[in-house]
PDB file of C-alpha atoms in Angstrom:
ATOM      1  CA  UNK G  16      76.073 159.887 197.735  1.00 94.00           C
ATOM      2  CA  UNK G  17      78.396 160.457 200.445  1.00 94.00           C
ATOM      3  CA  UNK G  18      81.563 158.328 200.521  1.00 94.00           C
ATOM      4  CA  UNK G  19      83.421 157.045 203.445  1.00 94.00           C
ATOM      5  CA  UNK G  20      86.874 158.738 203.875  1.00 93.00           C
ATOM      6  CA  UNK G  21      89.321 156.344 202.104  1.00 91.00           C
ATOM      7  CA  UNK G  22      91.795 156.166 205.378  1.00 93.00           C
ATOM      8  CA  UNK G  23      88.588 155.140 207.673  1.00 94.00           C
ATOM      9  CA  UNK G  24      87.511 152.706 205.028  1.00 92.00           C
ATOM     10  CA  UNK G  25      90.935 150.907 205.081  1.00 90.00           C
ATOM     11  CA  UNK G  26      91.013 150.940 208.787  1.00 93.00           C
ATOM     12  CA  UNK G  27      87.542 149.436 209.157  1.00 94.00           C
ATOM     13  CA  UNK G  28      88.069 146.879 206.559  1.00 89.00           C
ATOM     14  CA  UNK G  29      91.435 145.691 208.374  1.00 89.00           C
ATOM     15  CA  UNK G  30      89.183 144.730 211.408  1.00 89.00           C
ATOM     16  CA  UNK G  31      87.578 141.870 209.364  1.00 90.00           C
ATOM     17  CA  UNK G  32      89.850 138.845 209.843  1.00 89.00           C
ATOM     18  CA  UNK G  33      90.787 136.982 206.615  1.00 91.00           C
ATOM     19  CA  UNK G  34      93.027 133.782 205.390  1.00 92.00           C
ATOM     20  CA  UNK G  35      95.992 134.627 203.279  1.00 95.00           C
ATOM     21  CA  UNK G  36      95.920 133.138 199.964  1.00 97.00           C
ATOM     22  CA  UNK G  37      98.520 133.206 197.076  1.00 96.00           C
ATOM     23  CA  UNK G  38      97.047 133.469 193.528  1.00 97.00           C
ATOM     24  CA  UNK G  39      98.911 131.571 190.893  1.00 96.00           C
ATOM     25  CA  UNK G  40      98.826 131.451 187.232  1.00 96.00           C
ATOM     26  CA  UNK G  41     101.054 130.556 184.107  1.00 95.00           C
ATOM     27  CA  UNK G  42     101.803 133.189 181.902  1.00 93.00           C
ATOM     28  CA  UNK G  43     101.976 133.279 178.091  1.00 92.00           C
ATOM     29  CA  UNK G  44     105.501 131.836 178.209  1.00 93.00           C
ATOM     30  CA  UNK G  45     104.386 129.173 180.709  1.00 92.00           C
ATOM     31  CA  UNK G  46     106.324 130.925 183.768  1.00 91.00           C
ATOM     32  CA  UNK G  47     104.511 130.906 187.134  1.00 92.00           C
ATOM     33  CA  UNK G  48     103.361 134.271 188.157  1.00 92.00           C
ATOM     34  CA  UNK G  49     101.567 134.770 191.556  1.00 93.00           C
ATOM     35  CA  UNK G  50     100.216 137.388 193.883  1.00 94.00           C
ATOM     36  CA  UNK G  51      99.173 137.555 197.688  1.00 94.00           C
ATOM     37  CA  UNK G  52      95.699 138.111 198.314  1.00 92.00           C
ATOM     38  CA  UNK G  53      93.156 138.175 200.916  1.00 80.00           C
ATOM     39  CA  UNK G  54      90.307 138.881 198.776  1.00 89.00           C
ATOM     40  CA  UNK G  55      89.321 135.282 198.366  1.00 95.00           C
ATOM     41  CA  UNK G  56      85.383 134.499 198.478  1.00 96.00           C
ATOM     42  CA  UNK G  57      83.448 131.150 198.147  1.00 96.00           C
ATOM     43  CA  UNK G  58      80.270 132.060 196.356  1.00 97.00           C
ATOM     44  CA  UNK G  59      78.563 128.657 195.908  1.00 96.00           C
ATOM     45  CA  UNK G  60      78.639 124.814 196.587  1.00 96.00           C
ATOM     46  CA  UNK G  61      76.613 123.959 193.556  1.00 97.00           C
ATOM     47  CA  UNK G  62      78.424 124.553 191.324  1.00 97.00           C
ATOM     48  CA  UNK G  63      81.417 125.110 193.570  1.00 98.00           C
ATOM     49  CA  UNK G  64      82.332 128.684 192.545  1.00 98.00           C
ATOM     50  CA  UNK G  65      84.669 131.167 194.085  1.00 98.00           C
ATOM     51  CA  UNK G  66      85.513 135.071 193.570  1.00 98.00           C
ATOM     52  CA  UNK G  67      89.025 136.677 193.875  1.00 98.00           C
ATOM     53  CA  UNK G  68      89.641 140.568 193.326  1.00 96.00           C
ATOM     54  CA  UNK G  69      92.836 141.290 191.517  1.00 96.00           C
ATOM     55  CA  UNK G  70      94.681 144.638 190.619  1.00 94.00           C
ATOM     56  CA  UNK G  71      96.259 145.042 186.979  1.00 95.00           C
ATOM     57  CA  UNK G  72      99.497 143.471 186.647  1.00 93.00           C
ATOM     58  CA  UNK G  73     101.461 140.374 185.510  1.00 93.00           C
ATOM     59  CA  UNK G  74      98.893 137.980 187.390  1.00 95.00           C
ATOM     60  CA  UNK G  75      95.985 139.706 186.195  1.00 96.00           C
ATOM     61  CA  UNK G  76      97.387 139.440 182.624  1.00 97.00           C
ATOM     62  CA  UNK G  77      97.947 135.594 183.092  1.00 96.00           C
ATOM     63  CA  UNK G  78      94.543 134.964 184.648  1.00 97.00           C
ATOM     64  CA  UNK G  79      92.813 136.842 181.965  1.00 97.00           C
ATOM     65  CA  UNK G  80      94.580 135.401 179.088  1.00 97.00           C
ATOM     66  CA  UNK G  81      94.233 131.610 180.214  1.00 97.00           C
ATOM     67  CA  UNK G  82      91.024 131.837 182.204  1.00 98.00           C
ATOM     68  CA  UNK G  83      92.503 129.872 184.873  1.00 98.00           C
ATOM     69  CA  UNK G  84      93.955 130.586 188.015  1.00 98.00           C
ATOM     70  CA  UNK G  85      94.861 128.774 191.275  1.00 98.00           C
ATOM     71  CA  UNK G  86      94.085 129.637 194.954  1.00 98.00           C
ATOM     72  CA  UNK G  87      96.526 128.653 197.571  1.00 97.00           C
ATOM     73  CA  UNK G  88      95.613 128.930 201.026  1.00 97.00           C
ATOM     74  CA  UNK G  89      98.863 129.593 203.419  1.00 96.00           C
ATOM     75  CA  UNK G  90      99.766 127.770 206.525  1.00 95.00           C
ATOM     76  CA  UNK G  91     100.582 129.634 209.703  1.00 93.00           C
ATOM     77  CA  UNK G  92     104.201 129.427 209.108  1.00 92.00           C
ATOM     78  CA  UNK G  93     104.312 130.819 205.511  1.00 93.00           C
ATOM     79  CA  UNK G  94     104.423 134.725 206.621  1.00 92.00           C
ATOM     80  CA  UNK G  95     107.354 135.046 204.424  1.00 90.00           C
ATOM     81  CA  UNK G  96     105.903 133.451 201.403  1.00 91.00           C
ATOM     82  CA  UNK G  97     103.033 135.845 201.576  1.00 92.00           C
ATOM     83  CA  UNK G  98     105.400 138.687 201.644  1.00 90.00           C
ATOM     84  CA  UNK G  99     107.349 137.160 198.793  1.00 89.00           C
ATOM     85  CA  UNK G 100     104.210 137.224 196.637  1.00 90.00           C
ATOM     86  CA  UNK G 101     103.160 140.739 197.662  1.00 88.00           C
ATOM     87  CA  UNK G 102     106.477 142.066 196.478  1.00 81.00           C
ATOM     88  CA  UNK G 103     106.067 143.481 192.810  1.00 69.00           C
ATOM     89  CA  UNK G 104     109.959 142.869 192.248  1.00 63.00           C
ATOM     90  CA  UNK G 105     109.912 139.049 192.801  1.00 62.00           C
ATOM     91  CA  UNK G 106     111.521 137.166 189.968  1.00 62.00           C
ATOM     92  CA  UNK G 107     111.224 133.581 191.395  1.00 67.00           C
ATOM     93  CA  UNK G 108     108.611 130.998 192.478  1.00 71.00           C
ATOM     94  CA  UNK G 109     109.401 128.884 195.467  1.00 77.00           C
ATOM     95  CA  UNK G 110     108.626 125.224 195.873  1.00 85.00           C
ATOM     96  CA  UNK G 111     105.530 124.268 193.768  1.00 92.00           C
ATOM     97  CA  UNK G 112     104.115 121.493 191.501  1.00 92.00           C
ATOM     98  CA  UNK G 113     101.680 121.795 188.522  1.00 92.00           C
ATOM     99  CA  UNK G 114      98.150 120.468 189.758  1.00 90.00           C
ATOM    100  CA  UNK G 115      95.503 120.486 186.881  1.00 88.00           C
ATOM    101  CA  UNK G 116      97.984 122.439 184.857  1.00 93.00           C
ATOM    102  CA  UNK G 117      98.315 125.259 187.563  1.00 96.00           C
ATOM    103  CA  UNK G 118     101.045 126.064 190.244  1.00 96.00           C
ATOM    104  CA  UNK G 119     100.013 124.719 193.518  1.00 96.00           C
ATOM    105  CA  UNK G 120     102.518 125.755 196.326  1.00 95.00           C
ATOM    106  CA  UNK G 121     104.106 123.178 198.493  1.00 92.00           C
ATOM    107  CA  UNK G 122     102.614 122.843 201.970  1.00 92.00           C
ATOM    108  CA  UNK G 123      99.329 125.073 201.400  1.00 96.00           C
ATOM    109  CA  UNK G 124      96.371 124.371 203.733  1.00 96.00           C
ATOM    110  CA  UNK G 125      93.947 124.292 200.770  1.00 98.00           C
ATOM    111  CA  UNK G 126      94.399 124.484 196.941  1.00 98.00           C
ATOM    112  CA  UNK G 127      91.707 125.179 194.453  1.00 98.00           C
ATOM    113  CA  UNK G 128      91.971 125.218 190.687  1.00 98.00           C
ATOM    114  CA  UNK G 129      89.659 127.652 189.193  1.00 98.00           C
ATOM    115  CA  UNK G 130      88.179 128.054 185.738  1.00 98.00           C
ATOM    116  CA  UNK G 131      87.154 131.691 185.209  1.00 98.00           C
ATOM    117  CA  UNK G 132      83.401 132.033 184.618  1.00 98.00           C
ATOM    118  CA  UNK G 133      82.997 135.929 184.404  1.00 98.00           C
ATOM    119  CA  UNK G 134      84.901 138.687 185.090  1.00 98.00           C
ATOM    120  CA  UNK G 135      83.523 142.055 186.351  1.00 98.00           C
ATOM    121  CA  UNK G 136      85.442 145.419 186.316  1.00 97.00           C
ATOM    122  CA  UNK G 137      85.003 147.429 189.462  1.00 96.00           C
ATOM    123  CA  UNK G 138      87.262 150.633 189.940  1.00 94.00           C
ATOM    124  CA  UNK G 139      90.774 149.764 189.810  1.00 94.00           C
ATOM    125  CA  UNK G 140      90.343 145.926 190.466  1.00 95.00           C
ATOM    126  CA  UNK G 141      88.725 142.851 188.360  1.00 97.00           C
ATOM    127  CA  UNK G 142      86.528 140.444 190.006  1.00 97.00           C
ATOM    128  CA  UNK G 143      87.390 136.991 188.682  1.00 98.00           C
ATOM    129  CA  UNK G 144      84.533 134.584 189.324  1.00 98.00           C
ATOM    130  CA  UNK G 145      85.280 130.894 188.642  1.00 98.00           C
ATOM    131  CA  UNK G 146      84.212 127.363 189.042  1.00 98.00           C
ATOM    132  CA  UNK G 147      86.430 125.089 191.021  1.00 98.00           C
ATOM    133  CA  UNK G 148      87.519 121.869 188.732  1.00 97.00           C
ATOM    134  CA  UNK G 149      89.645 120.521 191.431  1.00 96.00           C
ATOM    135  CA  UNK G 150      90.620 121.286 195.216  1.00 97.00           C
ATOM    136  CA  UNK G 151      92.475 119.641 198.209  1.00 96.00           C
ATOM    137  CA  UNK G 152      93.164 120.586 201.573  1.00 97.00           C
ATOM    138  CA  UNK G 153      95.052 119.387 204.869  1.00 95.00           C
ATOM    139  CA  UNK G 154      94.498 120.119 208.482  1.00 93.00           C
ATOM    140  CA  UNK G 155      97.441 122.509 208.922  1.00 92.00           C
ATOM    141  CA  UNK G 156      96.632 125.961 210.709  1.00 93.00           C
ATOM    142  CA  UNK G 157      96.177 128.789 208.161  1.00 94.00           C
ATOM    143  CA  UNK G 158      98.033 132.172 208.450  1.00 94.00           C
ATOM    144  CA  UNK G 159      95.368 134.807 209.375  1.00 93.00           C
ATOM    145  CA  UNK G 160      95.691 138.519 208.334  1.00 91.00           C
ATOM    146  CA  UNK G 161      93.846 141.123 210.806  1.00 90.00           C
ATOM    147  CA  UNK G 162      94.288 144.747 211.574  1.00 90.00           C
ATOM    148  CA  UNK G 163      96.941 145.109 208.802  1.00 89.00           C
ATOM    149  CA  UNK G 164      99.012 142.484 210.496  1.00 90.00           C
ATOM    150  CA  UNK G 165      99.879 138.620 210.541  1.00 91.00           C
ATOM    151  CA  UNK G 166      98.485 136.211 213.061  1.00 89.00           C
ATOM    152  CA  UNK G 167      99.043 132.549 213.660  1.00 85.00           C
ATOM    153  CA  UNK G 168      96.212 130.256 213.184  1.00 78.00           C
ATOM    154  CA  UNK G 169      92.558 130.901 213.763  1.00 76.00           C
ATOM    155  CA  UNK G 170      92.248 131.294 217.464  1.00 71.00           C
ATOM    156  CA  UNK G 171      90.827 129.159 219.789  1.00 66.00           C
ATOM    157  CA  UNK G 172      87.519 127.814 218.843  1.00 67.00           C
ATOM    158  CA  UNK G 173      84.608 129.037 220.804  1.00 60.00           C
ATOM    159  CA  UNK G 174      81.978 126.233 222.071  1.00 59.00           C
ATOM    160  CA  UNK G 175      78.363 127.133 221.500  1.00 56.00           C
TER     161      UNK G 175
END
């Protein structure tokens, strides 16, 4: 089978606009860890099920060990927070509270408390499929990632 050129694939995939989320978990010492992700997918409403794709690292280890993770959808003013969790050298966690035993970042647009039901290794990532045990949301606008850049809000709605 012929495979797409990795650079062309990356450029083409960047044209799919996504929200920006931070995955959070507690490590084996009860410390908060997290990572920025744009690979959050809702799978089913019954039962409520989601999927995230995670590379090996501290957050992956925490999610694997505990079988739990939180998904924090970031508001449009949270570009710095997204960059904070994308930095592998971070050693702090900004404002958060514990909800359902998971770190929930302050002011997130939506939060999902997730219980892992299945993992699938694919190349250098693991897909974590989980049922949502609790969720909440507010009506703030989300941070959006498109063409490898941050954008504010989802844009102007188009009437049908």
